[in-house]
Every structure is written in C-alpha cells, then in structure tokens.
Amino acid sequence: MFFKQQAGLHLILKMSTKQGVKTLGDMKVNRRSFMKGTAVAAAGVAAPSFFTRNAWGADFVNNPGDAKSVTFGFNVPQTGAYADEGADELRAYKLAVKHLNGEGDGGMLNTMKPLSLKGNGVLGKKIEFVTGDTQTKSDAARSSAKRMIEKDGALMITGGSSSGVAIAVQNLCQEAGVIFMAGLTHSNDTTGKDKKRYGFRHFFNAYMSGAALGPVLKEEMGTDRRAYHLTADYTWGWTQEESIKNTTEALGWTTVNTVKTPVGAGDFSQYITPVLNSGADVLILNHYGKDMINSLTQAVQFGLRDKQVNGKQFEIIVPLFSRLMAQGAGDNIKGILGSTNWNWALQDAGSQAFVKSFGQEYGFPPSQAAHTCYVQALLYANACEMAGSFYPPEVIKALEGFEFDGMGNGKTLYRAEDHQCFKDVLVVRGNQNPSSQFDLLEIVKEVPAEQVTYDPAIFGGELGPYKA
Amino acid sequence: MQMKDNILVAIFAAVILTMPIWAGAVGAGYPDLLQKFAIFGLFAIGFNILFGFTGYLSFGHAAFLGVGSYTAMWSFKLLSMNALPAVILATLLSGIFAAAIGFVALRRSGIYFSILTLAFAQMCYNLAYSVLTPVTMGETGLTLAADDPRIFGGAGVEAGGALPSPDFFGLSLSGYNGFYFAAIILVIGFYISVRLYRSSFGLMLLAVKSNQNRMNYTGLNTKPYLLSAFVISGMYAGLAGALMVVIDPLAGAERMQWTASGEVVLMTILGGVGTLLGPFIGAVTIKYFENIFSAFNDAVLNQIFDFLPDFIQVIWVPFASLFVGKGWHLTLGVLFMLVVIFLPGGAMEGFRLLKEKLFKKNEDAAETAKAGGTE
C-alpha cells in the first residue's frame, strides 16, 4: 500500500517535472514529453482500486452493503485549546469500539437497558474507525469530517469539543446524509435554533445548567445579588449567558453588566478590573477550557474572592465545569459552584462499570467528555441494531424518543422533537479537601431530569427532512 | 513564446481536470481534497503575482480570502444561491479592499511593507472575530439559515425542508461538480497569470523586483504598477475565498488568521517563488500533507510497516508516528527546511537541476559518440 503510494507520488513528481521544465521557458515542449504526461494520466485510470467515486452510487451514503466491517469517524480536537478534552474523547471512543466488538470487559454494555447489541459489532459487522483533528476550528472540522465521509467511508461522525464546531459539522452531516452524534457541546443552539434531523446530542445544555443551578444559588447566595457576566464570544457563551441570566433574574438577582471576551484571550485582566468597581457581588464566568482556567485564576489573583461587597461575600460561579478544567485551575477552583454532565464519582452501576474499564485501560478515571462520547457511540450502534439496518432514516427513528437507563445519569430520554437527551444534571463544587488528584469535584446535588426539562418550542429551529 | 505558453496552459488544464482519475493513486482522490488543491492553488498563484513578480512579501493575504468568503456568503443569503454572482461580487469587493490596504501599505517596502500588511490582516481578523459579529457571526461562523431573505430564487425554506445548496444555473456544486467548477476557474486564473508574466506589465513588475531604485531614477513611477499587482493578487485571494464558500457554505473568521497568511507564503516558497507553476505545486504539497499525513494513526502505520520484522516495527512505528497524525506539522517543517537549505528556489529549482543533470548526461554521451565517430 505504502509503496504504491510512493510510486504514485513519484509519478506525480515526474509529471510536474515535465511541466516545471517548460515554465522555465528554456526547453521546447516536444511531442515526447507531452505523450509521457498523457501516459501517466492513463496509468492513473488503470488504478481503479483507489476509485472512491462509486461510494456515492449506493442507495445511501457509505452503505456498507456486504462488507464485513463498518467505519465510524471520530472527529476530535487533537491540537488547540480543547486538546485535553479531545484526547480523552478519543480514548473513550477506542474503548467503545473495543466493547462493541466484544473485546474487553464490555463496560456499559453490561448495564445498558434496553440493550439490542450482541457484542459482535453492529448487525454482525465489525467496527473500525478513522480519526481526524478538528483543531477546534469550524473549517478544519468540516474538512476532516468530509474526508472521513468521502474518502474513508465513515457511516457515522461523532466527536467535537466546541459548540461552534459541533454546529458546523452537524450542518455538514445533514447535507451529506450522515448521522452526527455530537460530543461535548453545551450551547442551547446545537439542539435548539440549529438542530438538525441527522444530529443528536447526549450532553446537557446551558438551559439545563441554569435550571439546575437556580435552586442551589438561591439557597447559598440568597435572592438579592448583583451579577456580572464575562462571556466567551460565540454561540455557546451567548446561550449560556442568556440562560443563566434568565435563571438568576427569576430568583430576584440584578444583572449589572455582561461583557463578551474573545475566545482564547489568555489575559483577562482588562475585563476583570472593571468588575471591582461595578458594585457587583457575583462574577459569572461563561468560559470553558483554558479560557476558564485563565479567567478564574486571574479573578482570584485580583482578590475578588476575599472582597466584601454590599455587605456580602463576593462569589464566583462557573456554570459549566469539568474535571479537566478543575485540574488546570488548581487551588483556585476550591469552593466554586458549577454544573456538570457527569462525574466519575457517581455510584450507579453504569458509571461504575465505565470508570472501571476506562481505569483498567488507561490508568485514570474518565472525564465528562469521555463519558458522553462513549455513550454516544454505544447509542448509535444500539440504534442500528434496533432498526436492523444502517439506513440513516431508520436509525434516526430508532433513536428518536428512545428511553434508556444504566449509562450514568439515571433514566434518560432522547427527545424526538429536538434530539436532546434529558437526564439528571449534577451541581458540583470545587472540592475543599481533595483525597486524590482526580477527586476535585464534590457533588452538591443531583438534579432530577424533570426539573431541567423544557418545552422544545422555546428555542425554535427546524429538524429538517429524514431523507437528505 | 505565446504558443509555448498556450501548450503549457493546455497541459496544466489537462492535468488538473483529470485529477479525479489519477489522484486516487496517491490516496488523494476524493472531492474535498481535490477542491482544496484547486482553491489553494489559485490562492497561491495569485499571491505569487505580488510576491513572486514584484518581490513584495505580503503577510496579510488571508484577509482578502476572508473578505471573499464573507461576501460570497452574503450573496447566497441575500441574492441567490447561484455561484456566479457570489464569485463576481467577492472578487470585486476584495479588489476594492486590496486597493485600500495596498494604498497605505505600499508606501513602504521590504520588511515594513510585510509588517503593515500583517497588521492590517490581524485587524481584519479581530474585526471579524469579535467586533463585526452581526456581519460575520464571529467564532460561530456565517452559515445559511432557513429564513434568509433571498431576492432571487425563492426566499426562505418551507418548514421542515432542507437548506438550499449553492448551484451554477441549476447544476449542483457538491462533490466532483464543485471540484470541476473550482478547477476551471483555477485554469483561467493560471492562464491570466501566465499572460501577465509575459506582458509588458509583468516585465515592469519584474523590473521592480530586480531594482526599484533604478526604475525610480529613470523617472518612472512604480507605485501604480505595484498597486495594480497588489489588487490583482488580492482579487485572486478573494476569488479563492468565494470558492471555499461555494463548495462548503460556511465562512469562519479563522481563515483570516495570520497563520493562514503564513501558509500561502510557505506554499509559494516551497513550490518556487516567481515561477508560474511553483505556487500551485507548493499548495498541493501542503494540502496533501495536511489531509493525508494528519489522518495517519498508529493502526495505519502498523499496517504500512507490517512487512518489517516485529522487533523493528515495535521501535519504528512509535518513532514514525511522531511525524504523522497531529505531528504532521513536524514533517512539513522538516520538508520546508530541506527545501529552503538545499533548494532555495523551491521545488521548481529541483526540477531544473534534475533536468540539467539528465540533459548534461545526454549531451556528454552524444559528444563522446560524435567524437568516436570522427576518429
């Protein structure tokens, strides 16, 4: 294979030589060199084994037909601000493939209910995978998803660690007619304004974070607070700010100011200084990943947490938390409230099974990003098995309204109207006395799914047709 | 001379348009990558008109790429899904944009010019990223929406319907159609660049490159020529940006970042500055690396090196994996260093040396044969 490629490369180089020679203008183009070029082109025609065009001829994109295996596309950030999350997602996907193919200890396949999978791949076909780097950029993510669909024959695309990327790839998958199982994306838009028939999200969203945090905030900080928002300037930040603002204002809080900060700003001091004199007594950081680590660290360095404003202790809230971020923020995270989709310390059978097999494989507990990605891969495979086919409209119908249990977060519903999962949400606090380097989040409250469920109509959007 | 150029363009066109057939042999035969070859090839050829012909190194060409993308996107949203108005408007607007930036930046030359263009591009990027978000949608990127008020060709989409996709008078531009559309524009762009190179205007640009002072002393004002070259190459960039959107209707601010400007400089240097074909070859090389090498993972490597004895494979595969996957930049860096050190003229110089070597041998052989004959 490699040698063939090498040989092909050589041919191209040779051909370019011919052209290159001509550009320099000091050699006559003779008939021979022209003929040679043509011969090379003809040699290309004679290599049909690499011809991928016929992939489009099937009744649906990348129909595996009689093939012995199917290919999943894992599109995660391997470089850039969210690379840590991406690396953990990839680990989870590899574990999921292992379990689906019947290797390893089976993980959540032992606890998932109802289960159609038999542990021999999907519909008797072995699962293979290809990977790609989204670079946390919409352009790069789409191009790598396209490569997986057009070249590698991926039947399903999954992954992503940013809502901007998730929405961009979801749009692409809708156009291509390939199912997209979103990874870590928290913006309301992913299953709201920008929802798509071919896109599914297991992760929770900003609205649910707000709904879960509300009662806890009321209990801990009262109803008379003045909040100041710093918000990452893209779809996720905007919707999270909106949701948290709505929740806190319903409690009776006032919003002093909302300031948008560019993603990846690094230095947030120019945004934090005005907070000191604004009369606010709560700072809400709608930041994620390295941005959150930086802004929180700087806010603490500015002494915000030691301040008394309006006769109250100054508080910082980080609505979306993850263990990987807590690791980065170190001591600064202690005592800070936030919400999270899942935590490895959960005691239910599904979470335990997953943490056990992940720990055995890699030697440390999984993050919430790993959890949601692992579950998404299993859910897709299970839906194919339920539908008895890989035909996307059938698989979509199997996923829509699917109710399951035993995958962490308790009983979960994949709502048909917007392809959003509804499940318990965790309110967490940075652990004051961590017992290990992974024990960084203390679960304050498991908010039941009913409390965070909302009417799908509030965000608008259209799923679009089943047949792409 | 013109005949020779025409043959060159014809062969170029033939090679480009048959790409879907032969590129499969190197694992590049899929629409997305071929489209990239064509689009970035066009971008680099246009960049070469400025950098290669006049020697003015612009570090801000990605700004025009972005302007082209956003213009084309708004043309889809407001006018029509037809690619033609999008492409034309994008080219024109990026030309106007280039005229404005060029007017200021060209007051200086050398490193100062490069820094000025870099500053302008970075300004544009920041504007698109966090200031002009109503126009550009910032980080999220500008996409088609169901409620776009399109003047021609049906405004909005009926509830539950699919979003429209760009077309060329009814011809869908997804997959290979999109490639052919971009490829034809690339060939036209290449032809224009060849004609420019051979024209007296092109000669003037080359003269600026070799000695601008002397030009000035003869009483000739070089500014208009430089500005024209800047605008033309900005228009090429805008056109390439528009094509990106035609093929994939999403415009993000990151394509205006300075890394994107740097990439086109790398492409041009890698292929050969000032040559006609070099920039295209550089673009293809970089995009090939980015898409093919970055997709290799350990499993693929193990498959490739399966023929090696196990104990070598165990050592070799982890080592090789440093240079593929997310480490593809490393490979590119090594390649770039090798080219700059040993072939400062880029790939085209390599070809020239190769040719000289081959022909010299032939000539030597012929001479000895002749000598032998006369004796």
mmCIF file of C-alpha atoms in Angstrom, chain A residues 157-437:
data_model
loop_
_atom_site.group_PDB
_atom_site.id
_atom_site.type_symbol
_atom_site.label_atom_id
_atom_site.label_comp_id
_atom_site.label_asym_id
_atom_site.label_seq_id
_atom_site.Cartn_x
_atom_site.Cartn_y
_atom_site.Cartn_z
ATOM 1 C CA ILE A 157 -19.397 11.006 12.512
ATOM 2 C CA THR A 158 -19.045 11.761 16.188
ATOM 3 C CA GLY A 159 -16.993 13.987 18.460
ATOM 4 C CA GLY A 160 -16.188 17.645 18.858
ATOM 5 C CA SER A 161 -15.455 19.702 21.909
ATOM 6 C CA SER A 162 -16.867 23.087 20.981
ATOM 7 C CA SER A 163 -20.383 24.121 20.097
ATOM 8 C CA GLY A 164 -19.221 26.196 17.150
ATOM 9 C CA VAL A 165 -17.581 23.111 15.680
ATOM 10 C CA ALA A 166 -20.484 20.827 16.594
ATOM 11 C CA ILE A 167 -22.997 23.056 14.826
ATOM 12 C CA ALA A 168 -20.784 23.412 11.752
ATOM 13 C CA VAL A 169 -20.212 19.664 11.474
ATOM 14 C CA GLN A 170 -23.863 18.923 12.203
ATOM 15 C CA ASN A 171 -24.905 21.126 9.264
ATOM 16 C CA LEU A 172 -22.440 19.329 7.032
ATOM 17 C CA CYS A 173 -23.689 15.913 8.123
ATOM 18 C CA GLN A 174 -27.286 16.900 7.457
ATOM 19 C CA GLU A 175 -26.333 17.879 3.910
ATOM 20 C CA ALA A 176 -24.306 14.715 3.410
ATOM 21 C CA GLY A 177 -26.942 12.424 4.926
ATOM 22 C CA VAL A 178 -24.614 11.016 7.571
ATOM 23 C CA ILE A 179 -25.619 10.800 11.223
ATOM 24 C CA PHE A 180 -23.687 13.044 13.620
ATOM 25 C CA MET A 181 -23.503 12.083 17.292
ATOM 26 C CA ALA A 182 -22.331 15.284 18.979
ATOM 27 C CA GLY A 183 -19.656 15.036 21.654
ATOM 28 C CA LEU A 184 -19.056 17.785 24.153
ATOM 29 C CA THR A 185 -21.267 20.721 23.138
ATOM 30 C CA HIS A 186 -23.205 22.766 25.676
ATOM 31 C CA SER A 187 -24.792 25.543 23.594
ATOM 32 C CA ASN A 188 -28.579 25.664 23.508
ATOM 33 C CA ASP A 189 -28.345 26.172 19.745
ATOM 34 C CA THR A 190 -26.991 22.683 18.983
ATOM 35 C CA THR A 191 -30.397 21.158 19.665
ATOM 36 C CA GLY A 192 -32.265 24.478 19.591
ATOM 37 C CA LYS A 193 -32.068 27.037 16.832
ATOM 38 C CA ASP A 194 -29.587 24.952 14.799
ATOM 39 C CA LYS A 195 -30.943 21.480 15.474
ATOM 40 C CA LYS A 196 -30.797 19.002 12.614
ATOM 41 C CA ARG A 197 -32.507 15.734 11.793
ATOM 42 C CA TYR A 198 -29.136 13.972 11.471
ATOM 43 C CA GLY A 199 -27.655 15.474 14.661
ATOM 44 C CA PHE A 200 -28.016 14.025 18.169
ATOM 45 C CA ARG A 201 -26.749 15.299 21.495
ATOM 46 C CA HIS A 202 -26.367 13.340 24.698
ATOM 47 C CA PHE A 203 -24.583 16.137 26.603
ATOM 48 C CA PHE A 204 -26.685 18.605 28.593
ATOM 49 C CA ASN A 205 -27.025 22.271 27.623
ATOM 50 C CA ALA A 206 -26.828 25.775 29.045
ATOM 51 C CA TYR A 207 -30.532 25.958 29.764
ATOM 52 C CA MET A 208 -30.316 22.798 31.871
ATOM 53 C CA SER A 209 -27.279 24.177 33.693
ATOM 54 C CA GLY A 210 -29.276 27.261 34.609
ATOM 55 C CA ALA A 211 -32.310 25.290 35.714
ATOM 56 C CA ALA A 212 -30.171 23.003 37.855
ATOM 57 C CA LEU A 213 -28.083 25.766 39.400
ATOM 58 C CA GLY A 214 -31.015 28.083 40.210
ATOM 59 C CA PRO A 215 -32.300 26.486 43.410
ATOM 60 C CA VAL A 216 -28.771 25.899 44.740
ATOM 61 C CA LEU A 217 -27.788 29.508 44.097
ATOM 62 C CA LYS A 218 -30.891 30.700 45.877
ATOM 63 C CA GLU A 219 -30.111 28.525 48.870
ATOM 64 C CA GLU A 220 -26.450 29.536 49.082
ATOM 65 C CA MET A 221 -26.450 33.166 47.993
ATOM 66 C CA GLY A 222 -29.964 34.410 48.590
ATOM 67 C CA THR A 223 -32.252 36.377 46.319
ATOM 68 C CA ASP A 224 -30.630 39.788 46.454
ATOM 69 C CA ARG A 225 -27.457 39.629 44.420
ATOM 70 C CA ARG A 226 -25.842 41.699 41.700
ATOM 71 C CA ALA A 227 -24.261 39.588 38.962
ATOM 72 C CA TYR A 228 -21.554 40.467 36.430
ATOM 73 C CA HIS A 229 -21.054 38.184 33.404
ATOM 74 C CA LEU A 230 -17.882 37.550 31.440
ATOM 75 C CA THR A 231 -18.833 35.563 28.366
ATOM 76 C CA ALA A 232 -16.916 33.700 25.675
ATOM 77 C CA ASP A 233 -17.924 35.391 22.440
ATOM 78 C CA TYR A 234 -19.522 32.562 20.424
ATOM 79 C CA THR A 235 -22.691 30.535 20.284
ATOM 80 C CA TRP A 236 -22.073 28.606 23.492
ATOM 81 C CA GLY A 237 -21.160 31.682 25.563
ATOM 82 C CA TRP A 238 -24.112 33.655 24.261
ATOM 83 C CA THR A 239 -26.692 30.991 25.069
ATOM 84 C CA GLN A 240 -25.179 30.165 28.441
ATOM 85 C CA GLU A 241 -25.173 33.824 29.435
ATOM 86 C CA GLU A 242 -28.790 34.109 28.364
ATOM 87 C CA SER A 243 -29.859 31.001 30.272
ATOM 88 C CA ILE A 244 -28.025 31.863 33.457
ATOM 89 C CA LYS A 245 -29.256 35.435 33.282
ATOM 90 C CA ASN A 246 -32.851 34.270 32.957
ATOM 91 C CA THR A 247 -32.464 31.894 35.890
ATOM 92 C CA THR A 248 -30.806 34.363 38.222
ATOM 93 C CA GLU A 249 -33.140 37.217 37.344
ATOM 94 C CA ALA A 250 -36.059 34.924 38.119
ATOM 95 C CA LEU A 251 -34.509 34.498 41.569
ATOM 96 C CA GLY A 252 -34.568 38.263 42.031
ATOM 97 C CA TRP A 253 -30.938 38.999 41.167
ATOM 98 C CA THR A 254 -29.969 42.009 39.094
ATOM 99 C CA THR A 255 -27.547 41.778 36.193
ATOM 100 C CA VAL A 256 -25.032 44.601 36.433
ATOM 101 C CA ASN A 257 -23.262 44.021 33.152
ATOM 102 C CA THR A 258 -22.479 41.383 30.548
ATOM 103 C CA VAL A 259 -19.141 41.587 28.759
ATOM 104 C CA LYS A 260 -18.101 39.439 25.794
ATOM 105 C CA THR A 261 -14.494 38.276 25.698
ATOM 106 C CA PRO A 262 -12.753 36.775 22.666
ATOM 107 C CA VAL A 263 -12.134 33.033 22.760
ATOM 108 C CA GLY A 264 -8.556 32.205 23.683
ATOM 109 C CA ALA A 265 -7.869 35.708 25.037
ATOM 110 C CA GLY A 266 -5.254 34.472 27.517
ATOM 111 C CA ASP A 267 -5.142 37.692 29.525
ATOM 112 C CA PHE A 268 -8.450 38.653 31.121
ATOM 113 C CA SER A 269 -7.192 41.348 33.479
ATOM 114 C CA GLN A 270 -8.639 44.155 31.354
ATOM 115 C CA TYR A 271 -12.044 42.508 31.741
ATOM 116 C CA ILE A 272 -11.714 41.777 35.444
ATOM 117 C CA THR A 273 -10.599 45.232 36.629
ATOM 118 C CA PRO A 274 -13.992 46.857 35.852
ATOM 119 C CA VAL A 275 -15.726 44.168 37.920
ATOM 120 C CA LEU A 276 -14.068 45.530 41.062
ATOM 121 C CA ASN A 277 -15.800 48.902 40.819
ATOM 122 C CA SER A 278 -19.076 47.810 39.291
ATOM 123 C CA GLY A 279 -20.887 47.188 42.562
ATOM 124 C CA ALA A 280 -21.432 43.551 41.582
ATOM 125 C CA ASP A 281 -21.119 40.881 44.246
ATOM 126 C CA VAL A 282 -21.201 37.810 41.989
ATOM 127 C CA LEU A 283 -18.983 37.129 38.982
ATOM 128 C CA ILE A 284 -20.302 34.577 36.486
ATOM 129 C CA LEU A 285 -17.650 33.158 34.162
ATOM 130 C CA ASN A 286 -19.163 31.804 30.960
ATOM 131 C CA HIS A 287 -15.805 30.434 29.880
ATOM 132 C CA TYR A 288 -14.587 26.942 29.093
ATOM 133 C CA GLY A 289 -11.310 25.078 28.811
ATOM 134 C CA LYS A 290 -8.149 27.150 29.045
ATOM 135 C CA ASP A 291 -10.162 30.394 28.967
ATOM 136 C CA MET A 292 -11.919 29.423 32.157
ATOM 137 C CA ILE A 293 -8.662 28.382 33.799
ATOM 138 C CA ASN A 294 -7.122 31.764 32.939
ATOM 139 C CA SER A 295 -10.062 33.977 33.824
ATOM 140 C CA LEU A 296 -10.730 32.209 37.113
ATOM 141 C CA THR A 297 -7.074 32.268 38.129
ATOM 142 C CA GLN A 298 -6.813 35.955 37.326
ATOM 143 C CA ALA A 299 -10.062 36.788 39.123
ATOM 144 C CA VAL A 300 -8.728 35.068 42.216
ATOM 145 C CA GLN A 301 -5.390 36.858 41.900
ATOM 146 C CA PHE A 302 -7.232 40.173 41.788
ATOM 147 C CA GLY A 303 -8.585 39.294 45.220
ATOM 148 C CA LEU A 304 -12.211 39.100 44.160
ATOM 149 C CA ARG A 305 -12.955 36.167 46.423
ATOM 150 C CA ASP A 306 -11.737 37.990 49.547
ATOM 151 C CA LYS A 307 -13.857 41.031 48.911
ATOM 152 C CA GLN A 308 -16.984 42.116 50.728
ATOM 153 C CA VAL A 309 -19.434 43.995 48.509
ATOM 154 C CA ASN A 310 -22.833 45.321 49.592
ATOM 155 C CA GLY A 311 -22.202 43.651 52.922
ATOM 156 C CA LYS A 312 -21.954 40.224 51.271
ATOM 157 C CA GLN A 313 -19.115 37.872 50.492
ATOM 158 C CA PHE A 314 -18.072 38.159 46.809
ATOM 159 C CA GLU A 315 -18.761 34.893 44.932
ATOM 160 C CA ILE A 316 -17.622 33.423 41.607
ATOM 161 C CA ILE A 317 -19.752 30.964 39.623
ATOM 162 C CA VAL A 318 -18.586 28.839 36.712
ATOM 163 C CA PRO A 319 -21.803 27.418 35.205
ATOM 164 C CA LEU A 320 -20.047 24.694 33.170
ATOM 165 C CA PHE A 321 -17.392 22.738 34.966
ATOM 166 C CA SER A 322 -15.231 19.800 34.083
ATOM 167 C CA ARG A 323 -12.659 17.829 35.987
ATOM 168 C CA LEU A 324 -10.007 18.565 33.383
ATOM 169 C CA MET A 325 -10.567 22.286 33.930
ATOM 170 C CA ALA A 326 -10.511 21.857 37.689
ATOM 171 C CA GLN A 327 -7.145 20.147 37.301
ATOM 172 C CA GLY A 328 -5.835 23.163 35.396
ATOM 173 C CA ALA A 329 -7.198 25.756 37.803
ATOM 174 C CA GLY A 330 -5.691 24.048 40.855
ATOM 175 C CA ASP A 331 -6.475 25.612 44.223
ATOM 176 C CA ASN A 332 -8.488 28.438 42.684
ATOM 177 C CA ILE A 333 -11.379 26.117 41.988
ATOM 178 C CA LYS A 334 -11.959 25.230 45.620
ATOM 179 C CA GLY A 335 -15.454 26.111 46.784
ATOM 180 C CA ILE A 336 -16.654 27.342 43.392
ATOM 181 C CA LEU A 337 -20.107 26.287 42.249
ATOM 182 C CA GLY A 338 -20.955 24.946 38.803
ATOM 183 C CA SER A 339 -22.766 22.203 36.947
ATOM 184 C CA THR A 340 -21.516 19.162 35.091
ATOM 185 C CA ASN A 341 -22.944 16.440 32.894
ATOM 186 C CA TRP A 342 -21.358 13.504 34.675
ATOM 187 C CA ASN A 343 -18.653 12.756 37.212
ATOM 188 C CA TRP A 344 -16.629 9.613 37.703
ATOM 189 C CA ALA A 345 -17.516 9.535 41.406
ATOM 190 C CA LEU A 346 -21.158 8.648 40.655
ATOM 191 C CA GLN A 347 -22.182 5.410 42.300
ATOM 192 C CA ASP A 348 -24.697 3.938 39.833
ATOM 193 C CA ALA A 349 -23.862 0.642 38.119
ATOM 194 C CA GLY A 350 -23.378 2.170 34.636
ATOM 195 C CA SER A 351 -20.927 4.826 35.778
ATOM 196 C CA GLN A 352 -19.043 2.314 37.889
ATOM 197 C CA ALA A 353 -18.725 -0.148 35.023
ATOM 198 C CA PHE A 354 -17.446 2.587 32.720
ATOM 199 C CA VAL A 355 -14.976 4.014 35.243
ATOM 200 C CA LYS A 356 -13.681 0.512 35.915
ATOM 201 C CA SER A 357 -12.991 -0.438 32.316
ATOM 202 C CA PHE A 358 -11.644 3.021 31.451
ATOM 203 C CA GLY A 359 -9.374 2.930 34.505
ATOM 204 C CA GLN A 360 -8.089 -0.540 33.626
ATOM 205 C CA GLU A 361 -7.327 0.555 30.099
ATOM 206 C CA TYR A 362 -5.700 3.909 30.766
ATOM 207 C CA GLY A 363 -4.925 4.114 34.474
ATOM 208 C CA PHE A 364 -7.021 7.137 35.413
ATOM 209 C CA PRO A 365 -10.725 7.994 35.595
ATOM 210 C CA PRO A 366 -12.604 9.347 32.558
ATOM 211 C CA SER A 367 -13.756 12.949 32.170
ATOM 212 C CA GLN A 368 -17.310 14.019 31.365
ATOM 213 C CA ALA A 369 -16.257 14.467 27.730
ATOM 214 C CA ALA A 370 -15.092 10.852 27.607
ATOM 215 C CA HIS A 371 -18.346 9.684 29.165
ATOM 216 C CA THR A 372 -20.649 11.468 26.743
ATOM 217 C CA CYS A 373 -18.624 10.299 23.732
ATOM 218 C CA TYR A 374 -18.544 6.694 24.888
ATOM 219 C CA VAL A 375 -22.300 6.724 25.464
ATOM 220 C CA GLN A 376 -22.950 8.346 22.073
ATOM 221 C CA ALA A 377 -21.015 5.627 20.239
ATOM 222 C CA LEU A 378 -22.917 2.907 22.073
ATOM 223 C CA LEU A 379 -26.270 4.591 21.497
ATOM 224 C CA TYR A 380 -25.675 4.846 17.762
ATOM 225 C CA ALA A 381 -24.615 1.223 17.491
ATOM 226 C CA ASN A 382 -27.601 0.162 19.557
ATOM 227 C CA ALA A 383 -29.988 2.159 17.365
ATOM 228 C CA CYS A 384 -28.640 0.459 14.219
ATOM 229 C CA GLU A 385 -29.211 -2.897 15.858
ATOM 230 C CA MET A 386 -32.746 -1.843 16.869
ATOM 231 C CA ALA A 387 -33.530 -0.606 13.384
ATOM 232 C CA GLY A 388 -31.994 -3.739 11.853
ATOM 233 C CA SER A 389 -30.337 -1.533 9.243
ATOM 234 C CA PHE A 390 -27.747 1.163 8.732
ATOM 235 C CA TYR A 391 -30.172 3.195 6.621
ATOM 236 C CA PRO A 392 -29.989 6.616 8.350
ATOM 237 C CA PRO A 393 -33.719 7.496 8.382
ATOM 238 C CA GLU A 394 -34.443 4.159 10.109
ATOM 239 C CA VAL A 395 -31.619 4.670 12.614
ATOM 240 C CA ILE A 396 -32.843 8.198 13.320
ATOM 241 C CA LYS A 397 -36.331 6.890 14.003
ATOM 242 C CA ALA A 398 -34.904 4.306 16.402
ATOM 243 C CA LEU A 399 -33.023 6.996 18.316
ATOM 244 C CA GLU A 400 -35.915 9.468 18.436
ATOM 245 C CA GLY A 401 -37.844 9.022 21.644
ATOM 246 C CA PHE A 402 -35.516 6.220 22.789
ATOM 247 C CA GLU A 403 -35.605 5.737 26.557
ATOM 248 C CA PHE A 404 -32.702 4.035 28.266
ATOM 249 C CA ASP A 405 -31.085 3.516 31.631
ATOM 250 C CA GLY A 406 -27.831 2.240 33.077
ATOM 251 C CA MET A 407 -25.454 4.637 31.340
ATOM 252 C CA GLY A 408 -24.928 7.081 34.193
ATOM 253 C CA ASN A 409 -27.301 9.980 34.912
ATOM 254 C CA GLY A 410 -30.213 7.611 35.592
ATOM 255 C CA LYS A 411 -33.195 7.207 33.269
ATOM 256 C CA THR A 412 -32.632 9.130 30.062
ATOM 257 C CA LEU A 413 -34.846 10.129 27.140
ATOM 258 C CA TYR A 414 -33.646 11.050 23.645
ATOM 259 C CA ARG A 415 -36.403 13.552 22.901
ATOM 260 C CA ALA A 416 -37.805 13.191 19.376
ATOM 261 C CA GLU A 417 -38.658 16.882 18.949
ATOM 262 C CA ASP A 418 -35.102 18.224 19.252
ATOM 263 C CA HIS A 419 -32.742 15.206 19.597
ATOM 264 C CA GLN A 420 -31.681 16.345 23.068
ATOM 265 C CA CYS A 421 -31.147 13.869 25.908
ATOM 266 C CA PHE A 422 -32.959 14.555 29.171
ATOM 267 C CA LYS A 423 -31.347 13.154 32.272
ATOM 268 C CA ASP A 424 -30.188 14.108 35.753
ATOM 269 C CA VAL A 425 -27.786 17.052 35.964
ATOM 270 C CA LEU A 426 -25.082 17.400 38.599
ATOM 271 C CA VAL A 427 -24.462 20.561 40.585
ATOM 272 C CA VAL A 428 -20.872 20.444 41.803
ATOM 273 C CA ARG A 429 -18.448 22.431 43.895
ATOM 274 C CA GLY A 430 -14.650 22.536 43.754
ATOM 275 C CA ASN A 431 -13.559 20.118 46.444
ATOM 276 C CA GLN A 432 -12.022 21.816 49.516
ATOM 277 C CA ASN A 433 -10.064 18.740 50.611
ATOM 278 C CA PRO A 434 -9.444 16.507 47.601
ATOM 279 C CA SER A 435 -8.449 12.965 48.539
ATOM 280 C CA SER A 436 -6.631 12.370 45.235
ATOM 281 C CA GLN A 437 -5.544 14.345 42.187
#
